[in-house]
GROMACS .gro file of N, CA and C in nm:
model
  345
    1UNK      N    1  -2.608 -12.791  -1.840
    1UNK     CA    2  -2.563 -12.891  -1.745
    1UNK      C    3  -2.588 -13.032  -1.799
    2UNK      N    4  -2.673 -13.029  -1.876
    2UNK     CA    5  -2.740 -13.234  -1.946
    2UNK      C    6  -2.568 -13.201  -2.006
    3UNK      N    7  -2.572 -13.104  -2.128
    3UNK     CA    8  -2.458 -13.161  -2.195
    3UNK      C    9  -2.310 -13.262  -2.090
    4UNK      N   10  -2.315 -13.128  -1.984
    4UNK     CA   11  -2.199 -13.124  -1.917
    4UNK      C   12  -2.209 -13.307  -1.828
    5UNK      N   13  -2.338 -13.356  -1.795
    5UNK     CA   14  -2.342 -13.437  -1.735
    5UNK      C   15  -2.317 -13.599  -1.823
    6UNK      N   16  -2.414 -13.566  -1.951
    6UNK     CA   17  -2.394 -13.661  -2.052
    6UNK      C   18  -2.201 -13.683  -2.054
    7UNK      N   19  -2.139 -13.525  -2.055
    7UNK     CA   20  -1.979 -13.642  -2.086
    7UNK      C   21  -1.926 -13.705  -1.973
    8UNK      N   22  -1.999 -13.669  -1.892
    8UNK     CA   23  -1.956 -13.721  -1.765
    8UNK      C   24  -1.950 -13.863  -1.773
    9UNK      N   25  -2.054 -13.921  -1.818
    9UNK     CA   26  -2.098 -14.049  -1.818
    9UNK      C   27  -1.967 -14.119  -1.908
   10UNK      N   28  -1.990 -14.028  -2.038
   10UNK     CA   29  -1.911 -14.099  -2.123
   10UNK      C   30  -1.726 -14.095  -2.113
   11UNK      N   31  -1.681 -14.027  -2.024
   11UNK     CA   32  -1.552 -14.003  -1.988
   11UNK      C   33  -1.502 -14.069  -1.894
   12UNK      N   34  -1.446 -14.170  -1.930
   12UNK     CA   35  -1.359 -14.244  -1.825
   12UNK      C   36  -1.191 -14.187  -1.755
   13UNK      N   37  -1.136 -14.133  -1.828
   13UNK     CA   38  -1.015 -14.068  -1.788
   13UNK      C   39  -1.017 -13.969  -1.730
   14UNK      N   40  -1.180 -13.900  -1.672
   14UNK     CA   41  -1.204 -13.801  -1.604
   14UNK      C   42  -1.177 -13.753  -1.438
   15UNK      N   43  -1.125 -13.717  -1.369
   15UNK     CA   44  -1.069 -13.785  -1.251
   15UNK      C   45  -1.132 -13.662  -1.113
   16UNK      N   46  -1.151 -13.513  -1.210
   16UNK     CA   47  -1.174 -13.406  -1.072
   16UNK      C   48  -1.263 -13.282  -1.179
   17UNK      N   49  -1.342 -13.279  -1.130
   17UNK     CA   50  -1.449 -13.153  -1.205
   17UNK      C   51  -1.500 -13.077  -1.090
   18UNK      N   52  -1.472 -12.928  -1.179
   18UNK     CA   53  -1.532 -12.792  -1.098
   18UNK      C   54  -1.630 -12.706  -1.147
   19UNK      N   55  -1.714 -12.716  -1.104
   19UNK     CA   56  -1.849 -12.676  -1.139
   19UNK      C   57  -1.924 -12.574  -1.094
   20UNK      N   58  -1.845 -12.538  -0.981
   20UNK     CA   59  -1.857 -12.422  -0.896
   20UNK      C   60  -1.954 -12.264  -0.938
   21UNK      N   61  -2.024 -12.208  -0.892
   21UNK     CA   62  -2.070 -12.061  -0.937
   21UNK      C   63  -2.087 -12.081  -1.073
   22UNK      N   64  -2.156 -12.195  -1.129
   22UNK     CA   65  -2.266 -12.209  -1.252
   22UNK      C   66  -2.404 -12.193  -1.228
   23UNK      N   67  -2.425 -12.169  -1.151
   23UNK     CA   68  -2.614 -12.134  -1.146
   23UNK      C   69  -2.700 -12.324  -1.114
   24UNK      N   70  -2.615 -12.395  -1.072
   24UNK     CA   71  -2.689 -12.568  -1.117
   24UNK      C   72  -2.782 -12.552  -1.013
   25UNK      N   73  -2.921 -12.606  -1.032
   25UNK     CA   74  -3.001 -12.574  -0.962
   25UNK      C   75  -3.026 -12.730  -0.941
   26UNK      N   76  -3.095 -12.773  -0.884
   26UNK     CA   77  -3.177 -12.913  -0.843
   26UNK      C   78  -3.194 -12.991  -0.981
   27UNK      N   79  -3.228 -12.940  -1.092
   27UNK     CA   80  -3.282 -12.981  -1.206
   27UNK      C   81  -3.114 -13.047  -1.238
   28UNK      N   82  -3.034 -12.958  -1.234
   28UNK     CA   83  -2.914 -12.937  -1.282
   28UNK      C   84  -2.829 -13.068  -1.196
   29UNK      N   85  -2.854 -13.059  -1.049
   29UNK     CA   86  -2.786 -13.179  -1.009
   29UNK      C   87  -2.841 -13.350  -1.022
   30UNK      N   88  -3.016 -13.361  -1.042
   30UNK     CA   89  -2.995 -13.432  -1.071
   30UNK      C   90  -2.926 -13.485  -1.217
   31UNK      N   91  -2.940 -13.426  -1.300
   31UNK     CA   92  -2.845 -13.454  -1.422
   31UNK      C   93  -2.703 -13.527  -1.381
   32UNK      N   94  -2.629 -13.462  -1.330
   32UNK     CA   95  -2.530 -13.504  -1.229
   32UNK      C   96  -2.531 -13.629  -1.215
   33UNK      N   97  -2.615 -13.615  -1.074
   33UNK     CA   98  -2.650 -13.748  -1.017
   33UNK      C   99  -2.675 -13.877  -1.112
   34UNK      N  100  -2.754 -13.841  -1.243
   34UNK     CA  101  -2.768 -13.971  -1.317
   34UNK      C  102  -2.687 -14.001  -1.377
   35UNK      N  103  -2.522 -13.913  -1.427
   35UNK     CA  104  -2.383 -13.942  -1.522
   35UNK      C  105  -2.341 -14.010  -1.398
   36UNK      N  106  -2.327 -14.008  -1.315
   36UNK     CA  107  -2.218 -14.026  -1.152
   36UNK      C  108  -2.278 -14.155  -1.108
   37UNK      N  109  -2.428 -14.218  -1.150
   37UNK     CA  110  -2.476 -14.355  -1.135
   37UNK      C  111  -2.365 -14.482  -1.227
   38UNK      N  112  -2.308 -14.409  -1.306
   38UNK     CA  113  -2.240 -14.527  -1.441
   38UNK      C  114  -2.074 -14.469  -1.432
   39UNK      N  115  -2.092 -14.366  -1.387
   39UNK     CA  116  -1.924 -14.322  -1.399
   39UNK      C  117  -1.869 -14.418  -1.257
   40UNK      N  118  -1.742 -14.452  -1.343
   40UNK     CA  119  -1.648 -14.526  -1.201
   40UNK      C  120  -1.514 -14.455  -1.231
   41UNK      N  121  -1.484 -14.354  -1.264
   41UNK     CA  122  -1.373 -14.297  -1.208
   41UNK      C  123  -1.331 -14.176  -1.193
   42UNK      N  124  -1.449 -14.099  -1.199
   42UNK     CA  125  -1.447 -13.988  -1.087
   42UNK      C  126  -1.441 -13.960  -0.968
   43UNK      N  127  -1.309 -13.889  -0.897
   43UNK     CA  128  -1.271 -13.930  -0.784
   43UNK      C  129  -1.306 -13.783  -0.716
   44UNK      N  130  -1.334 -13.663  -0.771
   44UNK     CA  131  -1.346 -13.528  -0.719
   44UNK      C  132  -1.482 -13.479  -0.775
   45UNK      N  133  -1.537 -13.452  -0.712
   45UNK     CA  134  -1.654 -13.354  -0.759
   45UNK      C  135  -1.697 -13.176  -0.715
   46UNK      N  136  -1.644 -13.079  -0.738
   46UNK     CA  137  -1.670 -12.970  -0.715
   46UNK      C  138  -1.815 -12.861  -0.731
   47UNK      N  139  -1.882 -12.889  -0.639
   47UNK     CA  140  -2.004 -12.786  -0.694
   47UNK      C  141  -2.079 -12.704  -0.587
   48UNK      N  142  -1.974 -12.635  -0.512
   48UNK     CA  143  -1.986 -12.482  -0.455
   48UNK      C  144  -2.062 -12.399  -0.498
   49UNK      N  145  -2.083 -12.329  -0.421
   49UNK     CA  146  -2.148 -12.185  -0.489
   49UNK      C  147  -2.249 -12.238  -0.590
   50UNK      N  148  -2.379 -12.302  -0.619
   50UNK     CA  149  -2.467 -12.336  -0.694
   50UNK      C  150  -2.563 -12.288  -0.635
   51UNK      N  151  -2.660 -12.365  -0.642
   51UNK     CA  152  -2.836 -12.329  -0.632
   51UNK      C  153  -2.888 -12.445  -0.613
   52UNK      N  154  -2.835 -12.526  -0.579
   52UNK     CA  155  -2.874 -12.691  -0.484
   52UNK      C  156  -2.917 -12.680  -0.380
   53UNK      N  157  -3.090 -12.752  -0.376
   53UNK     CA  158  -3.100 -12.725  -0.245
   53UNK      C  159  -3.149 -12.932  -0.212
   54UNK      N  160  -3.206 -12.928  -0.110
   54UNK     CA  161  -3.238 -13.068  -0.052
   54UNK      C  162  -3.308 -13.169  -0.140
   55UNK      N  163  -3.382 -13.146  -0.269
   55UNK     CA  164  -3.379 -13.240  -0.383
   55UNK      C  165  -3.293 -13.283  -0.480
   56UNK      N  166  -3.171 -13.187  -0.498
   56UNK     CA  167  -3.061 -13.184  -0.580
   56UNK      C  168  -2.975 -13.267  -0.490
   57UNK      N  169  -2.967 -13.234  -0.345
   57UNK     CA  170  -2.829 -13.272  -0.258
   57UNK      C  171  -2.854 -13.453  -0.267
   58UNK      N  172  -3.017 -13.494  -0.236
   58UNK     CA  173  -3.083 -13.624  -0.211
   58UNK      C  174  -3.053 -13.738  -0.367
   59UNK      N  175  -3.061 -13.653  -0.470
   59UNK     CA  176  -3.049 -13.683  -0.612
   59UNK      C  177  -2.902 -13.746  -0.601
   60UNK      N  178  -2.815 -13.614  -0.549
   60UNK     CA  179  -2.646 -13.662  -0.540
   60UNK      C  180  -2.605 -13.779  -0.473
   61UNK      N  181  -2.696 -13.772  -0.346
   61UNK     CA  182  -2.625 -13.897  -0.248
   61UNK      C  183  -2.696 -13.997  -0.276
   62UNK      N  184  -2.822 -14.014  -0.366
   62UNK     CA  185  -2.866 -14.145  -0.388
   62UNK      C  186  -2.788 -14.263  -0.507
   63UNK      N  187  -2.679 -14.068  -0.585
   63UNK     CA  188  -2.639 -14.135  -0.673
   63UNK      C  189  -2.526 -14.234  -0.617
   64UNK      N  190  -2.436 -14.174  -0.529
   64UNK     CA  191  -2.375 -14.249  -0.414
   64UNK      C  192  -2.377 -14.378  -0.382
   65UNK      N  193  -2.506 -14.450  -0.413
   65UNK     CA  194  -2.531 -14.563  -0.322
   65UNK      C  195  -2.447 -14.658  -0.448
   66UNK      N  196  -2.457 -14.646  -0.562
   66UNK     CA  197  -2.453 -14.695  -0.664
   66UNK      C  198  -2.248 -14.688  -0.745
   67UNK      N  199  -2.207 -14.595  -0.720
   67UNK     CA  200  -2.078 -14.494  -0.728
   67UNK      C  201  -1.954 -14.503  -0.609
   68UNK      N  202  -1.892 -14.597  -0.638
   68UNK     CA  203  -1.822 -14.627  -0.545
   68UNK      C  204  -1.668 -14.538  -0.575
   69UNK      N  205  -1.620 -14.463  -0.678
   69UNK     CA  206  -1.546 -14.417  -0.696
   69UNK      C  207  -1.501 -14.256  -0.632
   70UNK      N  208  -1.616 -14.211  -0.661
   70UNK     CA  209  -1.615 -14.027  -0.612
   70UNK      C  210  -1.598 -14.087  -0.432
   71UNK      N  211  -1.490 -13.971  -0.399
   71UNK     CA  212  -1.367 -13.957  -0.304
   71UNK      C  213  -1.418 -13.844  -0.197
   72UNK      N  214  -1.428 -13.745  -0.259
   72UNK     CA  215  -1.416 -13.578  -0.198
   72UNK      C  216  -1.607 -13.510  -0.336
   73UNK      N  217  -1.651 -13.470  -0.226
   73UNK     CA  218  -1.775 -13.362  -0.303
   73UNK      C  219  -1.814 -13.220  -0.220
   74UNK      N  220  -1.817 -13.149  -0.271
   74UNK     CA  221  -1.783 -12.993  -0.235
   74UNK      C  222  -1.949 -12.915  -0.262
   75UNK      N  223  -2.006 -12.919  -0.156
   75UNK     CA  224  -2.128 -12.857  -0.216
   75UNK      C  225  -2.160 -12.740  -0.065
   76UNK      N  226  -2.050 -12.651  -0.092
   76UNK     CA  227  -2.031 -12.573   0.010
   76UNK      C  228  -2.114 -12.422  -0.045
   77UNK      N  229  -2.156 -12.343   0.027
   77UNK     CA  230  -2.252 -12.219  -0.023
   77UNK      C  231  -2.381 -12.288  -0.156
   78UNK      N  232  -2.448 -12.360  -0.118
   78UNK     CA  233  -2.564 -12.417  -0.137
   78UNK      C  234  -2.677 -12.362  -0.072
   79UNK      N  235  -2.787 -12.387  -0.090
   79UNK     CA  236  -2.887 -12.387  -0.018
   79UNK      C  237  -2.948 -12.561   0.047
   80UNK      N  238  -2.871 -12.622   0.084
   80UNK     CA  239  -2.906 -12.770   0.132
   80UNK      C  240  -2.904 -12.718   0.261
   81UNK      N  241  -3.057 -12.788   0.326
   81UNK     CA  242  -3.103 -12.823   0.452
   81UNK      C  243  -3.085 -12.933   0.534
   82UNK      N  244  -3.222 -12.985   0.621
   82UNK     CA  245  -3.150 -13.102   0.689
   82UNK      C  246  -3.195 -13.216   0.595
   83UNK      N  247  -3.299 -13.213   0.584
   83UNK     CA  248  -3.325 -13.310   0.430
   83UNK      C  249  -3.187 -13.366   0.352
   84UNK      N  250  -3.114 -13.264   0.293
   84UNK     CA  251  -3.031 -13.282   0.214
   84UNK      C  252  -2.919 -13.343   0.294
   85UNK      N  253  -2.904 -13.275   0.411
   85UNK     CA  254  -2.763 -13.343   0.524
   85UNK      C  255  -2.812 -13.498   0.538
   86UNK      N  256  -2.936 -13.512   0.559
   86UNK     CA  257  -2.965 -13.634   0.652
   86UNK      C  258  -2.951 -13.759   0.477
   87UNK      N  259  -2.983 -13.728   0.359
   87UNK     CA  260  -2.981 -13.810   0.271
   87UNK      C  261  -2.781 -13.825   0.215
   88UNK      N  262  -2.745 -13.732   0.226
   88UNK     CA  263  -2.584 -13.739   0.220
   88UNK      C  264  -2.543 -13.821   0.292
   89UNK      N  265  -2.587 -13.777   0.435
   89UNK     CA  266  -2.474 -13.931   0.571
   89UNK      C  267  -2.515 -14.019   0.557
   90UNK      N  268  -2.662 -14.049   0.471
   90UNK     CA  269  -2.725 -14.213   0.487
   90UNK      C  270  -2.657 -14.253   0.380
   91UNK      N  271  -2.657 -14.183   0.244
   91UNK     CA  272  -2.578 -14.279   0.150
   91UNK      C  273  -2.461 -14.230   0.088
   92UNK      N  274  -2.370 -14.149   0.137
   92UNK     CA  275  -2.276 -14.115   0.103
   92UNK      C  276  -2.168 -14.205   0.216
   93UNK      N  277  -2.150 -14.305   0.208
   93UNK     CA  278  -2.025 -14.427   0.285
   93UNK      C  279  -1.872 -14.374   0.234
   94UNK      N  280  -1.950 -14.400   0.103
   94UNK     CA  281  -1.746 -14.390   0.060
   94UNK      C  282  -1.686 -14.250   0.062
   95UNK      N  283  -1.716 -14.215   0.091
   95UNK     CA  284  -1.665 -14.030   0.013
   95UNK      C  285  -1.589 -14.050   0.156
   96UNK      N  286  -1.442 -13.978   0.134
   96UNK     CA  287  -1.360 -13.924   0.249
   96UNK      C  288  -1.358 -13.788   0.291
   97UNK      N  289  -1.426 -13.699   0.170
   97UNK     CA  290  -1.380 -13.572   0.209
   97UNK      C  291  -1.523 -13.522   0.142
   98UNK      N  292  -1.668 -13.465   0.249
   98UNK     CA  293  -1.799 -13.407   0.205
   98UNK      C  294  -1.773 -13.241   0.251
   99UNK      N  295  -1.772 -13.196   0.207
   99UNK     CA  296  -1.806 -13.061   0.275
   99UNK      C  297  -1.914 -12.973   0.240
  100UNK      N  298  -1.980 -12.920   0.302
  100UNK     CA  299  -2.137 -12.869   0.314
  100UNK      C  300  -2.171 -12.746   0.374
  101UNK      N  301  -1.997 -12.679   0.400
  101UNK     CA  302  -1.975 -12.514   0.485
  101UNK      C  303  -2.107 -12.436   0.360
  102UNK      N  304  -2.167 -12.361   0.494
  102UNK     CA  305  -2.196 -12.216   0.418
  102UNK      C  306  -2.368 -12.253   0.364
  103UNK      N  307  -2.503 -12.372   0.419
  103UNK     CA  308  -2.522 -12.412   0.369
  103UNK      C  309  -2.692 -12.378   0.459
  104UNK      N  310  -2.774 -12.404   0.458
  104UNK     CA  311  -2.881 -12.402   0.586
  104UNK      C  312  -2.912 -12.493   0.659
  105UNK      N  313  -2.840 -12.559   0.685
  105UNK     CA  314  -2.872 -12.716   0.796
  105UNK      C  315  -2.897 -12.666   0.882
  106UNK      N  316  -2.979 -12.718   0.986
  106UNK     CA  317  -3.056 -12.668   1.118
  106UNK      C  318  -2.997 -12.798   1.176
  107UNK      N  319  -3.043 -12.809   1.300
  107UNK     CA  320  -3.030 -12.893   1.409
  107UNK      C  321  -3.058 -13.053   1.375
  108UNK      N  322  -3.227 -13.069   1.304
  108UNK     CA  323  -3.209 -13.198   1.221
  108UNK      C  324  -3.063 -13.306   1.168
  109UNK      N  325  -3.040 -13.177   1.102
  109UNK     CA  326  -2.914 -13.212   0.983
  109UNK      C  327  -2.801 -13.238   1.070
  110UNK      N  328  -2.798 -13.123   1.211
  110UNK     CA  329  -2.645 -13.150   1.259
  110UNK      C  330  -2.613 -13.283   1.312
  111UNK      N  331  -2.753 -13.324   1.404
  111UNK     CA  332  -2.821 -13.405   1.456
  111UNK      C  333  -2.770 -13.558   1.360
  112UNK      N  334  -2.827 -13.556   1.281
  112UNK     CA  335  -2.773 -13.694   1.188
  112UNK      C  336  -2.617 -13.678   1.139
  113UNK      N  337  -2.570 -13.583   1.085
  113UNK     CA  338  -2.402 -13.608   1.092
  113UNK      C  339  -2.321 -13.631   1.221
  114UNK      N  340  -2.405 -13.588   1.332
  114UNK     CA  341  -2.291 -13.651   1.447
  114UNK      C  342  -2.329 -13.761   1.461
  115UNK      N  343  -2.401 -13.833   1.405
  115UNK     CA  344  -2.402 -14.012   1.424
  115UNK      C  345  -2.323 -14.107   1.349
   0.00000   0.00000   0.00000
């Protein structure tokens, strides 16, 4: 995943990545998270079916604050809780399209996305 994240950084003509049912665990997203701090034109991010749980999801949306480009992020059949929900809606603004189906959010988590 470093490799995969390092081209991230370095790829500007990069526009939609699927990452889906690779095993990326927390370690794995923040990697992510630190290519997606400098990338500005990644507009899709796919990473379903992983092994992300509420330090990986917090890693992603902090990268967010910084990343005004990414559009749509897919982190559906995860293991993210409310931790992870509640750090997504605080700094995930720009994204039009989050989805988080299939995931363990409890009441916490639902609790802060309906605000």
């Amino acid at each position: 995943v470093q490799a995969l994240a390092t081209c991230l950084t370095n790829r500007s003509s990069l526009r939609s990545l699927h990452l889906g049912a690779n095993g990326i665990d927390d370690r794995g997203a923040k990697a992510v998270a630190q290519s997606l701090r400098s990338n500005c034109c990644l507009q899709e991010l796919y990473l379903q079916h992983n092994e992300i749980c509420d330090p990986g999801a917090e890693e992603l949306a902090q990268s967010l604050t910084r990343n005004r480009a990414l559009l749509l992020l897919d982190l559906d059949a995860n293991s993210i809780g409310d931790g992870g929900a509640e750090a997504l809606v605080r700094h995930c603004r720009c994204l039009q399209h989050l989805s988080i189906v299939g995931n363990i959010i409890g009441d916490g988590g639902a609790q802060a996305m309906a605000k």
